[in-house]
Structures are given as structure tokens and as C-alpha cells.
């Protein structure tokens, strides 16, 4: 969130879509996810509707409560999109200021009391009242209950879970599609299961024995072979005996025998020959399976972050926004394919990170929802605050560690 942003507003539902100068990831703010329940909400709502526009101090006076509580009521109503803050230019107030203004006002409503945030509103017909205009409601409590039913608080347990899961799932699904597409477009190399030497390691036992690329192996120590797996196994068996052995090969259409001399001073497991490789591309099914495996690896790594014995190991391998920025600049110079793969990695990591059961992440909110469903009541505001403090402290620790790691890597390595 940032005070300075570029945005457009949906005419159908009043939703704002925009970007801020700080591109640190996406977020959404949903009506009813903030604020607190209070038995005086309906009374405060009725006062604002009656007056059209009123200062928080006057609301406090009418309700006989402290100004802080009146502000809490009005801020909750504003979060429900039942009223809205009024920024008085005569007082130097403006929407980009950090704190709330002195007064709050009504929203524009049609004849059916629908606002710009409600489907089916009609501001062209009769009975429309503008923002800031008073409007006496026949039953403010019933109207507020209707307002609340259209917020996050008004949703049932499973619908709230779906809302909380939607964000991380979009990250994971986007990454999954990108990873699948990446695998489909990549060209892989796989060994051909035939007894033909594809390459010989320089200065290896095989090179010193005179073996060359494209030699076809016919026998290993007088044992006939017909594929690369048999060739590899027989060579390992011969090496394990720690005695020189013969390879019967075919080169340029002629059969010949090559003596493989093993060093006497140390045991040898391989002689330095590689199979012949061929290029191939994954099918759609294989790409999807590979994407699932990649997602499982990322999910496992993210889960290890909250395992005390694994936390520091994961953090030592992680990067902050500093390291990600450096990697992004390097990736951009390589081409579109690498950019998409990098986007997929970041998106999938964000998706699974958001599912960790730590407030204020979505996974933490899901845990709170489950706890409240089990105990049959909402957690107190104090309990929510303490849970949030613990989560924020953990992420402050994570932030410091990964930034330190990035700086050390960038400067000293």
C-alpha cells in the first residue's frame, strides 16, 4: 500500500485497480477484513446517515464514548464501505494524508440504498442521494446488517477460506503454467541406450588407452554387450576387480581390441567414457509432471522455513529484494525465456510462502479462521494483535538475515 498510486475504478462495482511506486508484490484489500465488531456500530451508522457529514468528535459526544472509540466505529464502517472519510480542503486535509480526517460522510446511494460497490445500482433514476447528503433510514440496524453481509465478515467459513486461498493459488497456478510452458519449449539431452561411446573424458583412463568417440563396444572382458547399460555395468565390474581388461570395439567398420590399463596406485570406478546423447523435447504430459515435481520442491523448501532445525539453512539459500533485483537484471539480459522462468520461480515461491501458517500471511489468517470455527467465537482484538506481532517479528528477522546474506554475497564474493 502507498499513498501515491495510479489507479482506475470499476464503474460496475467501485473496485480500484492500480499500481504503486513500490513494486514489492501484489495485494488486495477486501471490505470487512479490518476494523472490529462493536454493539454501537449501528448507532454510529445511523448518526452519519442522519447528518450526512459529521466529525468523529460529535459522534463520540452523541454516543457518550471516547473519541478513539468513535474513530474505531467510523473506520470500521468505512472499511465496510458503509460510510467514507471526508477530507476537508478548508482544513488542509487530503486523501493522501497518513491519518484519517476529522469527519466522515455518507456514500452516494440510489433509491434502493445501493452504493457504487453494489451490483445493480442505478444512479440515473429518482431517489438518488449524493455523497455527504443526509438520508434518514427506516431501520439503520437492518441496513447495516445488509452492508455487513456484503463484506468479508458476512461470508461463511468456507467462502472466507476460498477468498484467502485465492491469492496464493493464483501465484502458484500462474507459475505452474509458466513452468509447464518452459519445459515444453526446452530442448533436453538424454543418453541413447546403445553401446557407442559418445565422448571420452580428457586425460582419463579411456583416453590414455586409446578409446575414441563413436567407438562401438562389442565386448567387455570377453562379455558381449548390446546396449549402454550393459556396457556401463560390465566396465564397472571390471574396474572393481582392479585388473587390466580388454574392450572389443568396432571403429570405422573394423573390429579391434583395446587394452584398458588401470592405475596401480588407486582404485578406479569409471574409465571416462560417456554415452551418446540425443536431443528431445518433453510432451505436454511430461511437462505437467515435471512442473508438479518443481512445485513440490518449492513447497517443501518453503515449509522448511518454519521448522526450527531447518530455518537458518533455508535462509542461507534465500534472497531478499536486493538479491532478486540483481538476479532480475541478469535474467533480463539473457532473453524472454529466462525472464518467464524467473517470473515463475518468484511467483511460485510467493504463493507457497503466503500459505505458511504465520500472520499476517494468508496462511496465518486461515489458521485464525480455523481456530475461530473450532472455538465457536471470534478471537479478541488483543489476541489477534499479539499473534500479528509474533508473525511480524519473525518476518523482520527473516528480512534482516536474507538482506545481510545478499549484501555479503554481492560485496565479498
PDB file of N, CA, C and O in Angstrom, residues 256-323:
ATOM      1  N   UNK A 256      38.451 -54.323 -33.388  1.00  0.00           N
ATOM      2  CA  UNK A 256      39.790 -54.322 -32.795  1.00  0.00           C
ATOM      3  C   UNK A 256      39.652 -54.434 -31.283  1.00  0.00           C
ATOM      4  O   UNK A 256      38.586 -54.197 -30.720  1.00  0.00           O
ATOM      5  N   UNK A 257      40.769 -54.779 -30.668  1.00  0.00           N
ATOM      6  CA  UNK A 257      40.794 -54.921 -29.212  1.00  0.00           C
ATOM      7  C   UNK A 257      41.638 -53.803 -28.611  1.00  0.00           C
ATOM      8  O   UNK A 257      42.751 -53.526 -29.074  1.00  0.00           O
ATOM      9  N   UNK A 258      41.109 -53.187 -27.568  1.00  0.00           N
ATOM     10  CA  UNK A 258      41.813 -52.108 -26.864  1.00  0.00           C
ATOM     11  C   UNK A 258      42.055 -52.566 -25.438  1.00  0.00           C
ATOM     12  O   UNK A 258      41.129 -53.003 -24.746  1.00  0.00           O
ATOM     13  N   UNK A 259      43.308 -52.468 -25.016  1.00  0.00           N
ATOM     14  CA  UNK A 259      43.679 -52.856 -23.661  1.00  0.00           C
ATOM     15  C   UNK A 259      43.506 -51.654 -22.730  1.00  0.00           C
ATOM     16  O   UNK A 259      44.057 -50.572 -22.971  1.00  0.00           O
ATOM     17  N   UNK A 260      42.693 -51.819 -21.683  1.00  0.00           N
ATOM     18  CA  UNK A 260      42.477 -50.747 -20.708  1.00  0.00           C
ATOM     19  C   UNK A 260      43.388 -50.990 -19.522  1.00  0.00           C
ATOM     20  O   UNK A 260      43.222 -51.972 -18.779  1.00  0.00           O
ATOM     21  N   UNK A 261      44.385 -50.116 -19.374  1.00  0.00           N
ATOM     22  CA  UNK A 261      45.344 -50.248 -18.279  1.00  0.00           C
ATOM     23  C   UNK A 261      44.885 -49.403 -17.090  1.00  0.00           C
ATOM     24  O   UNK A 261      44.842 -48.165 -17.162  1.00  0.00           O
ATOM     25  N   UNK A 262      44.566 -50.079 -15.988  1.00  0.00           N
ATOM     26  CA  UNK A 262      44.123 -49.363 -14.785  1.00  0.00           C
ATOM     27  C   UNK A 262      45.332 -48.946 -13.962  1.00  0.00           C
ATOM     28  O   UNK A 262      46.328 -49.689 -13.879  1.00  0.00           O
ATOM     29  N   UNK A 263      45.281 -47.766 -13.343  1.00  0.00           N
ATOM     30  CA  UNK A 263      46.402 -47.325 -12.494  1.00  0.00           C
ATOM     31  C   UNK A 263      46.543 -48.248 -11.292  1.00  0.00           C
ATOM     32  O   UNK A 263      45.550 -48.739 -10.744  1.00  0.00           O
ATOM     33  N   UNK A 264      47.790 -48.479 -10.896  1.00  0.00           N
ATOM     34  CA  UNK A 264      48.037 -49.395  -9.791  1.00  0.00           C
ATOM     35  C   UNK A 264      47.974 -48.714  -8.430  1.00  0.00           C
ATOM     36  O   UNK A 264      47.799 -49.378  -7.412  1.00  0.00           O
ATOM     37  N   UNK A 265      48.078 -47.366  -8.429  1.00  0.00           N
ATOM     38  CA  UNK A 265      48.187 -46.671  -7.147  1.00  0.00           C
ATOM     39  C   UNK A 265      46.841 -46.315  -6.519  1.00  0.00           C
ATOM     40  O   UNK A 265      46.766 -45.952  -5.345  1.00  0.00           O
ATOM     41  N   UNK A 266      45.765 -46.397  -7.278  1.00  0.00           N
ATOM     42  CA  UNK A 266      44.464 -46.033  -6.726  1.00  0.00           C
ATOM     43  C   UNK A 266      43.362 -46.789  -7.462  1.00  0.00           C
ATOM     44  O   UNK A 266      43.479 -47.091  -8.652  1.00  0.00           O
ATOM     45  N   UNK A 267      42.255 -47.094  -6.743  1.00  0.00           N
ATOM     46  CA  UNK A 267      41.146 -47.803  -7.386  1.00  0.00           C
ATOM     47  C   UNK A 267      40.403 -46.871  -8.354  1.00  0.00           C
ATOM     48  O   UNK A 267      40.339 -45.654  -8.166  1.00  0.00           O
ATOM     49  N   UNK A 268      39.834 -47.435  -9.403  1.00  0.00           N
ATOM     50  CA  UNK A 268      39.097 -46.670 -10.409  1.00  0.00           C
ATOM     51  C   UNK A 268      37.697 -47.255 -10.543  1.00  0.00           C
ATOM     52  O   UNK A 268      37.532 -48.471 -10.667  1.00  0.00           O
ATOM     53  N   UNK A 269      36.689 -46.396 -10.479  1.00  0.00           N
ATOM     54  CA  UNK A 269      35.303 -46.840 -10.642  1.00  0.00           C
ATOM     55  C   UNK A 269      34.813 -46.633 -12.065  1.00  0.00           C
ATOM     56  O   UNK A 269      33.975 -47.386 -12.555  1.00  0.00           O
ATOM     57  N   UNK A 270      35.309 -45.576 -12.727  1.00  0.00           N
ATOM     58  CA  UNK A 270      34.921 -45.295 -14.109  1.00  0.00           C
ATOM     59  C   UNK A 270      36.185 -45.007 -14.908  1.00  0.00           C
ATOM     60  O   UNK A 270      37.189 -44.550 -14.363  1.00  0.00           O
ATOM     61  N   UNK A 271      36.113 -45.277 -16.208  1.00  0.00           N
ATOM     62  CA  UNK A 271      37.315 -45.078 -17.028  1.00  0.00           C
ATOM     63  C   UNK A 271      37.249 -43.785 -17.852  1.00  0.00           C
ATOM     64  O   UNK A 271      38.240 -43.410 -18.480  1.00  0.00           O
ATOM     65  N   UNK A 272      36.076 -43.097 -17.831  1.00  0.00           N
ATOM     66  CA  UNK A 272      35.993 -41.811 -18.527  1.00  0.00           C
ATOM     67  C   UNK A 272      35.354 -41.853 -19.890  1.00  0.00           C
ATOM     68  O   UNK A 272      35.775 -41.112 -20.788  1.00  0.00           O
ATOM     69  N   UNK A 273      34.346 -42.706 -20.075  1.00  0.00           N
ATOM     70  CA  UNK A 273      33.602 -42.715 -21.336  1.00  0.00           C
ATOM     71  C   UNK A 273      32.154 -42.329 -21.048  1.00  0.00           C
ATOM     72  O   UNK A 273      31.591 -42.678 -20.004  1.00  0.00           O
ATOM     73  N   UNK A 274      31.558 -41.595 -21.971  1.00  0.00           N
ATOM     74  CA  UNK A 274      30.164 -41.151 -21.839  1.00  0.00           C
ATOM     75  C   UNK A 274      29.341 -41.703 -22.990  1.00  0.00           C
ATOM     76  O   UNK A 274      29.862 -41.940 -24.082  1.00  0.00           O
ATOM     77  N   UNK A 275      28.043 -41.898 -22.742  1.00  0.00           N
ATOM     78  CA  UNK A 275      27.195 -42.423 -23.815  1.00  0.00           C
ATOM     79  C   UNK A 275      26.924 -41.363 -24.883  1.00  0.00           C
ATOM     80  O   UNK A 275      27.252 -40.188 -24.730  1.00  0.00           O
ATOM     81  N   UNK A 276      26.299 -41.780 -25.949  1.00  0.00           N
ATOM     82  CA  UNK A 276      25.854 -40.849 -26.985  1.00  0.00           C
ATOM     83  C   UNK A 276      24.510 -40.257 -26.564  1.00  0.00           C
ATOM     84  O   UNK A 276      23.637 -40.974 -26.061  1.00  0.00           O
ATOM     85  N   UNK A 277      24.376 -38.949 -26.734  1.00  0.00           N
ATOM     86  CA  UNK A 277      23.134 -38.273 -26.331  1.00  0.00           C
ATOM     87  C   UNK A 277      22.351 -37.830 -27.559  1.00  0.00           C
ATOM     88  O   UNK A 277      22.914 -37.580 -28.621  1.00  0.00           O
ATOM     89  N   UNK A 278      21.043 -37.724 -27.376  1.00  0.00           N
ATOM     90  CA  UNK A 278      20.177 -37.194 -28.420  1.00  0.00           C
ATOM     91  C   UNK A 278      19.300 -36.093 -27.840  1.00  0.00           C
ATOM     92  O   UNK A 278      18.973 -36.107 -26.647  1.00  0.00           O
ATOM     93  N   UNK A 279      18.943 -35.127 -28.673  1.00  0.00           N
ATOM     94  CA  UNK A 279      18.082 -34.031 -28.242  1.00  0.00           C
ATOM     95  C   UNK A 279      16.625 -34.473 -28.298  1.00  0.00           C
ATOM     96  O   UNK A 279      16.223 -35.206 -29.209  1.00  0.00           O
ATOM     97  N   UNK A 280      15.846 -34.041 -27.314  1.00  0.00           N
ATOM     98  CA  UNK A 280      14.414 -34.344 -27.327  1.00  0.00           C
ATOM     99  C   UNK A 280      13.660 -33.279 -26.535  1.00  0.00           C
ATOM    100  O   UNK A 280      14.252 -32.532 -25.751  1.00  0.00           O
ATOM    101  N   UNK A 281      12.365 -33.199 -26.762  1.00  0.00           N
ATOM    102  CA  UNK A 281      11.502 -32.269 -26.049  1.00  0.00           C
ATOM    103  C   UNK A 281      10.441 -33.051 -25.282  1.00  0.00           C
ATOM    104  O   UNK A 281       9.971 -34.102 -25.737  1.00  0.00           O
ATOM    105  N   UNK A 282      10.067 -32.526 -24.130  1.00  0.00           N
ATOM    106  CA  UNK A 282       9.047 -33.174 -23.319  1.00  0.00           C
ATOM    107  C   UNK A 282       7.678 -33.040 -23.981  1.00  0.00           C
ATOM    108  O   UNK A 282       7.373 -32.036 -24.626  1.00  0.00           O
ATOM    109  N   UNK A 283       6.843 -34.045 -23.783  1.00  0.00           N
ATOM    110  CA  UNK A 283       5.447 -33.947 -24.206  1.00  0.00           C
ATOM    111  C   UNK A 283       4.706 -33.077 -23.193  1.00  0.00           C
ATOM    112  O   UNK A 283       5.234 -32.734 -22.124  1.00  0.00           O
ATOM    113  N   UNK A 284       3.459 -32.729 -23.506  1.00  0.00           N
ATOM    114  CA  UNK A 284       2.666 -31.920 -22.581  1.00  0.00           C
ATOM    115  C   UNK A 284       2.496 -32.647 -21.249  1.00  0.00           C
ATOM    116  O   UNK A 284       2.629 -32.041 -20.184  1.00  0.00           O
ATOM    117  N   UNK A 285       2.219 -33.948 -21.304  1.00  0.00           N
ATOM    118  CA  UNK A 285       2.057 -34.716 -20.072  1.00  0.00           C
ATOM    119  C   UNK A 285       3.323 -34.735 -19.238  1.00  0.00           C
ATOM    120  O   UNK A 285       3.279 -34.567 -18.012  1.00  0.00           O
ATOM    121  N   UNK A 286       4.468 -34.954 -19.892  1.00  0.00           N
ATOM    122  CA  UNK A 286       5.742 -34.968 -19.175  1.00  0.00           C
ATOM    123  C   UNK A 286       6.064 -33.595 -18.586  1.00  0.00           C
ATOM    124  O   UNK A 286       6.608 -33.497 -17.485  1.00  0.00           O
ATOM    125  N   UNK A 287       5.715 -32.530 -19.309  1.00  0.00           N
ATOM    126  CA  UNK A 287       5.959 -31.174 -18.810  1.00  0.00           C
ATOM    127  C   UNK A 287       5.120 -30.887 -17.579  1.00  0.00           C
ATOM    128  O   UNK A 287       5.591 -30.264 -16.616  1.00  0.00           O
ATOM    129  N   UNK A 288       3.867 -31.345 -17.585  1.00  0.00           N
ATOM    130  CA  UNK A 288       2.993 -31.141 -16.428  1.00  0.00           C
ATOM    131  C   UNK A 288       3.524 -31.899 -15.214  1.00  0.00           C
ATOM    132  O   UNK A 288       3.556 -31.371 -14.097  1.00  0.00           O
ATOM    133  N   UNK A 289       3.959 -33.145 -15.436  1.00  0.00           N
ATOM    134  CA  UNK A 289       4.524 -33.937 -14.334  1.00  0.00           C
ATOM    135  C   UNK A 289       5.774 -33.249 -13.780  1.00  0.00           C
ATOM    136  O   UNK A 289       5.956 -33.154 -12.558  1.00  0.00           O
ATOM    137  N   UNK A 290       6.629 -32.752 -14.658  1.00  0.00           N
ATOM    138  CA  UNK A 290       7.845 -32.059 -14.219  1.00  0.00           C
ATOM    139  C   UNK A 290       7.507 -30.783 -13.459  1.00  0.00           C
ATOM    140  O   UNK A 290       8.169 -30.441 -12.472  1.00  0.00           O
ATOM    141  N   UNK A 291       6.456 -30.077 -13.899  1.00  0.00           N
ATOM    142  CA  UNK A 291       6.028 -28.858 -13.200  1.00  0.00           C
ATOM    143  C   UNK A 291       5.523 -29.197 -11.806  1.00  0.00           C
ATOM    144  O   UNK A 291       5.780 -28.461 -10.838  1.00  0.00           O
ATOM    145  N   UNK A 292       4.796 -30.314 -11.668  1.00  0.00           N
ATOM    146  CA  UNK A 292       4.335 -30.751 -10.350  1.00  0.00           C
ATOM    147  C   UNK A 292       5.524 -31.059  -9.438  1.00  0.00           C
ATOM    148  O   UNK A 292       5.517 -30.712  -8.246  1.00  0.00           O
ATOM    149  N   UNK A 293       6.538 -31.709  -9.975  1.00  0.00           N
ATOM    150  CA  UNK A 293       7.726 -32.025  -9.179  1.00  0.00           C
ATOM    151  C   UNK A 293       8.434 -30.750  -8.738  1.00  0.00           C
ATOM    152  O   UNK A 293       8.899 -30.628  -7.598  1.00  0.00           O
ATOM    153  N   UNK A 294       8.512 -29.774  -9.656  1.00  0.00           N
ATOM    154  CA  UNK A 294       9.129 -28.498  -9.325  1.00  0.00           C
ATOM    155  C   UNK A 294       8.336 -27.795  -8.217  1.00  0.00           C
ATOM    156  O   UNK A 294       8.916 -27.275  -7.258  1.00  0.00           O
ATOM    157  N   UNK A 295       7.006 -27.797  -8.344  1.00  0.00           N
ATOM    158  CA  UNK A 295       6.156 -27.167  -7.334  1.00  0.00           C
ATOM    159  C   UNK A 295       6.325 -27.852  -5.983  1.00  0.00           C
ATOM    160  O   UNK A 295       6.367 -27.184  -4.938  1.00  0.00           O
ATOM    161  N   UNK A 296       6.429 -29.176  -5.985  1.00  0.00           N
ATOM    162  CA  UNK A 296       6.607 -29.915  -4.729  1.00  0.00           C
ATOM    163  C   UNK A 296       7.922 -29.541  -4.061  1.00  0.00           C
ATOM    164  O   UNK A 296       7.997 -29.408  -2.832  1.00  0.00           O
ATOM    165  N   UNK A 297       8.968 -29.351  -4.855  1.00  0.00           N
ATOM    166  CA  UNK A 297      10.271 -28.962  -4.307  1.00  0.00           C
ATOM    167  C   UNK A 297      10.196 -27.572  -3.670  1.00  0.00           C
ATOM    168  O   UNK A 297      10.701 -27.351  -2.560  1.00  0.00           O
ATOM    169  N   UNK A 298       9.535 -26.626  -4.362  1.00  0.00           N
ATOM    170  CA  UNK A 298       9.403 -25.269  -3.828  1.00  0.00           C
ATOM    171  C   UNK A 298       8.573 -25.281  -2.547  1.00  0.00           C
ATOM    172  O   UNK A 298       8.916 -24.629  -1.561  1.00  0.00           O
ATOM    173  N   UNK A 299       7.472 -26.035  -2.549  1.00  0.00           N
ATOM    174  CA  UNK A 299       6.607 -26.112  -1.373  1.00  0.00           C
ATOM    175  C   UNK A 299       7.366 -26.698  -0.182  1.00  0.00           C
ATOM    176  O   UNK A 299       7.241 -26.208   0.955  1.00  0.00           O
ATOM    177  N   UNK A 300       8.154 -27.732  -0.429  1.00  0.00           N
ATOM    178  CA  UNK A 300       8.931 -28.354   0.645  1.00  0.00           C
ATOM    179  C   UNK A 300       9.941 -27.374   1.226  1.00  0.00           C
ATOM    180  O   UNK A 300      10.102 -27.288   2.451  1.00  0.00           O
ATOM    181  N   UNK A 301      10.602 -26.617   0.361  1.00  0.00           N
ATOM    182  CA  UNK A 301      11.590 -25.635   0.823  1.00  0.00           C
ATOM    183  C   UNK A 301      10.926 -24.555   1.663  1.00  0.00           C
ATOM    184  O   UNK A 301      11.442 -24.169   2.725  1.00  0.00           O
ATOM    185  N   UNK A 302       9.771 -24.052   1.210  1.00  0.00           N
ATOM    186  CA  UNK A 302       9.052 -23.020   1.969  1.00  0.00           C
ATOM    187  C   UNK A 302       8.605 -23.563   3.326  1.00  0.00           C
ATOM    188  O   UNK A 302       8.690 -22.860   4.344  1.00  0.00           O
ATOM    189  N   UNK A 303       8.128 -24.807   3.355  1.00  0.00           N
ATOM    190  CA  UNK A 303       7.674 -25.397   4.616  1.00  0.00           C
ATOM    191  C   UNK A 303       8.816 -25.546   5.607  1.00  0.00           C
ATOM    192  O   UNK A 303       8.620 -25.420   6.822  1.00  0.00           O
ATOM    193  N   UNK A 304      10.017 -25.804   5.109  1.00  0.00           N
ATOM    194  CA  UNK A 304      11.167 -25.955   5.997  1.00  0.00           C
ATOM    195  C   UNK A 304      11.527 -24.661   6.721  1.00  0.00           C
ATOM    196  O   UNK A 304      12.209 -24.691   7.741  1.00  0.00           O
ATOM    197  N   UNK A 305      11.021 -23.533   6.200  1.00  0.00           N
ATOM    198  CA  UNK A 305      11.320 -22.247   6.829  1.00  0.00           C
ATOM    199  C   UNK A 305      10.793 -22.179   8.255  1.00  0.00           C
ATOM    200  O   UNK A 305      11.375 -21.494   9.104  1.00  0.00           O
ATOM    201  N   UNK A 306       9.686 -22.866   8.536  1.00  0.00           N
ATOM    202  CA  UNK A 306       9.102 -22.814   9.874  1.00  0.00           C
ATOM    203  C   UNK A 306       9.481 -24.026  10.720  1.00  0.00           C
ATOM    204  O   UNK A 306       8.932 -24.236  11.793  1.00  0.00           O
ATOM    205  N   UNK A 307      10.415 -24.833  10.216  1.00  0.00           N
ATOM    206  CA  UNK A 307      10.968 -25.941  11.010  1.00  0.00           C
ATOM    207  C   UNK A 307      12.244 -25.429  11.666  1.00  0.00           C
ATOM    208  O   UNK A 307      13.212 -25.106  10.970  1.00  0.00           O
ATOM    209  N   UNK A 308      12.250 -25.289  13.004  1.00  0.00           N
ATOM    210  CA  UNK A 308      13.390 -24.652  13.685  1.00  0.00           C
ATOM    211  C   UNK A 308      14.753 -25.186  13.267  1.00  0.00           C
ATOM    212  O   UNK A 308      15.707 -24.411  13.126  1.00  0.00           O
ATOM    213  N   UNK A 309      14.861 -26.487  13.048  1.00  0.00           N
ATOM    214  CA  UNK A 309      16.160 -27.063  12.698  1.00  0.00           C
ATOM    215  C   UNK A 309      16.572 -26.773  11.262  1.00  0.00           C
ATOM    216  O   UNK A 309      17.722 -26.976  10.888  1.00  0.00           O
ATOM    217  N   UNK A 310      15.623 -26.293  10.449  1.00  0.00           N
ATOM    218  CA  UNK A 310      15.909 -26.041   9.041  1.00  0.00           C
ATOM    219  C   UNK A 310      15.869 -24.563   8.670  1.00  0.00           C
ATOM    220  O   UNK A 310      16.259 -24.191   7.562  1.00  0.00           O
ATOM    221  N   UNK A 311      15.392 -23.712   9.586  1.00  0.00           N
ATOM    222  CA  UNK A 311      15.161 -22.301   9.260  1.00  0.00           C
ATOM    223  C   UNK A 311      16.408 -21.610   8.729  1.00  0.00           C
ATOM    224  O   UNK A 311      16.390 -20.983   7.662  1.00  0.00           O
ATOM    225  N   UNK A 312      17.513 -21.703   9.451  1.00  0.00           N
ATOM    226  CA  UNK A 312      18.729 -20.994   9.047  1.00  0.00           C
ATOM    227  C   UNK A 312      19.294 -21.565   7.742  1.00  0.00           C
ATOM    228  O   UNK A 312      19.828 -20.813   6.915  1.00  0.00           O
ATOM    229  N   UNK A 313      19.154 -22.873   7.541  1.00  0.00           N
ATOM    230  CA  UNK A 313      19.628 -23.476   6.295  1.00  0.00           C
ATOM    231  C   UNK A 313      18.864 -22.907   5.108  1.00  0.00           C
ATOM    232  O   UNK A 313      19.455 -22.579   4.067  1.00  0.00           O
ATOM    233  N   UNK A 314      17.526 -22.764   5.262  1.00  0.00           N
ATOM    234  CA  UNK A 314      16.709 -22.208   4.179  1.00  0.00           C
ATOM    235  C   UNK A 314      17.050 -20.747   3.954  1.00  0.00           C
ATOM    236  O   UNK A 314      17.187 -20.292   2.814  1.00  0.00           O
ATOM    237  N   UNK A 315      17.219 -19.988   5.048  1.00  0.00           N
ATOM    238  CA  UNK A 315      17.518 -18.557   4.919  1.00  0.00           C
ATOM    239  C   UNK A 315      18.861 -18.321   4.244  1.00  0.00           C
ATOM    240  O   UNK A 315      19.023 -17.368   3.482  1.00  0.00           O
ATOM    241  N   UNK A 316      19.832 -19.184   4.530  1.00  0.00           N
ATOM    242  CA  UNK A 316      21.154 -19.039   3.910  1.00  0.00           C
ATOM    243  C   UNK A 316      21.096 -19.236   2.401  1.00  0.00           C
ATOM    244  O   UNK A 316      21.973 -18.769   1.669  1.00  0.00           O
ATOM    245  N   UNK A 317      20.055 -19.928   1.924  1.00  0.00           N
ATOM    246  CA  UNK A 317      19.916 -20.174   0.492  1.00  0.00           C
ATOM    247  C   UNK A 317      18.889 -19.246  -0.151  1.00  0.00           C
ATOM    248  O   UNK A 317      18.582 -19.388  -1.326  1.00  0.00           O
ATOM    249  N   UNK A 318      18.355 -18.307   0.632  1.00  0.00           N
ATOM    250  CA  UNK A 318      17.295 -17.430   0.141  1.00  0.00           C
ATOM    251  C   UNK A 318      17.835 -16.051  -0.204  1.00  0.00           C
ATOM    252  O   UNK A 318      18.929 -15.672   0.213  1.00  0.00           O
ATOM    253  N   UNK A 319      17.043 -15.293  -0.956  1.00  0.00           N
ATOM    254  CA  UNK A 319      17.421 -13.933  -1.345  1.00  0.00           C
ATOM    255  C   UNK A 319      16.325 -12.953  -0.975  1.00  0.00           C
ATOM    256  O   UNK A 319      15.135 -13.300  -0.974  1.00  0.00           O
ATOM    257  N   UNK A 320      16.734 -11.734  -0.675  1.00  0.00           N
ATOM    258  CA  UNK A 320      15.798 -10.654  -0.387  1.00  0.00           C
ATOM    259  C   UNK A 320      15.500  -9.897  -1.677  1.00  0.00           C
ATOM    260  O   UNK A 320      15.927 -10.294  -2.764  1.00  0.00           O
ATOM    261  N   UNK A 321      14.810  -8.790  -1.550  1.00  0.00           N
ATOM    262  CA  UNK A 321      14.521  -7.957  -2.710  1.00  0.00           C
ATOM    263  C   UNK A 321      15.816  -7.460  -3.351  1.00  0.00           C
ATOM    264  O   UNK A 321      15.877  -7.204  -4.548  1.00  0.00           O
ATOM    265  N   UNK A 322      16.881  -7.341  -2.541  1.00  0.00           N
ATOM    266  CA  UNK A 322      18.180  -6.905  -3.062  1.00  0.00           C
ATOM    267  C   UNK A 322      18.733  -7.940  -4.042  1.00  0.00           C
ATOM    268  O   UNK A 322      19.071  -7.632  -5.195  1.00  0.00           O
ATOM    269  N   UNK A 323      18.800  -9.183  -3.591  1.00  0.00           N
ATOM    270  CA  UNK A 323      19.318 -10.233  -4.454  1.00  0.00           C
ATOM    271  C   UNK A 323      18.422 -10.508  -5.646  1.00  0.00           C
ATOM    272  O   UNK A 323      18.895 -10.764  -6.752  1.00  0.00           O
TER     273      UNK A 323
END
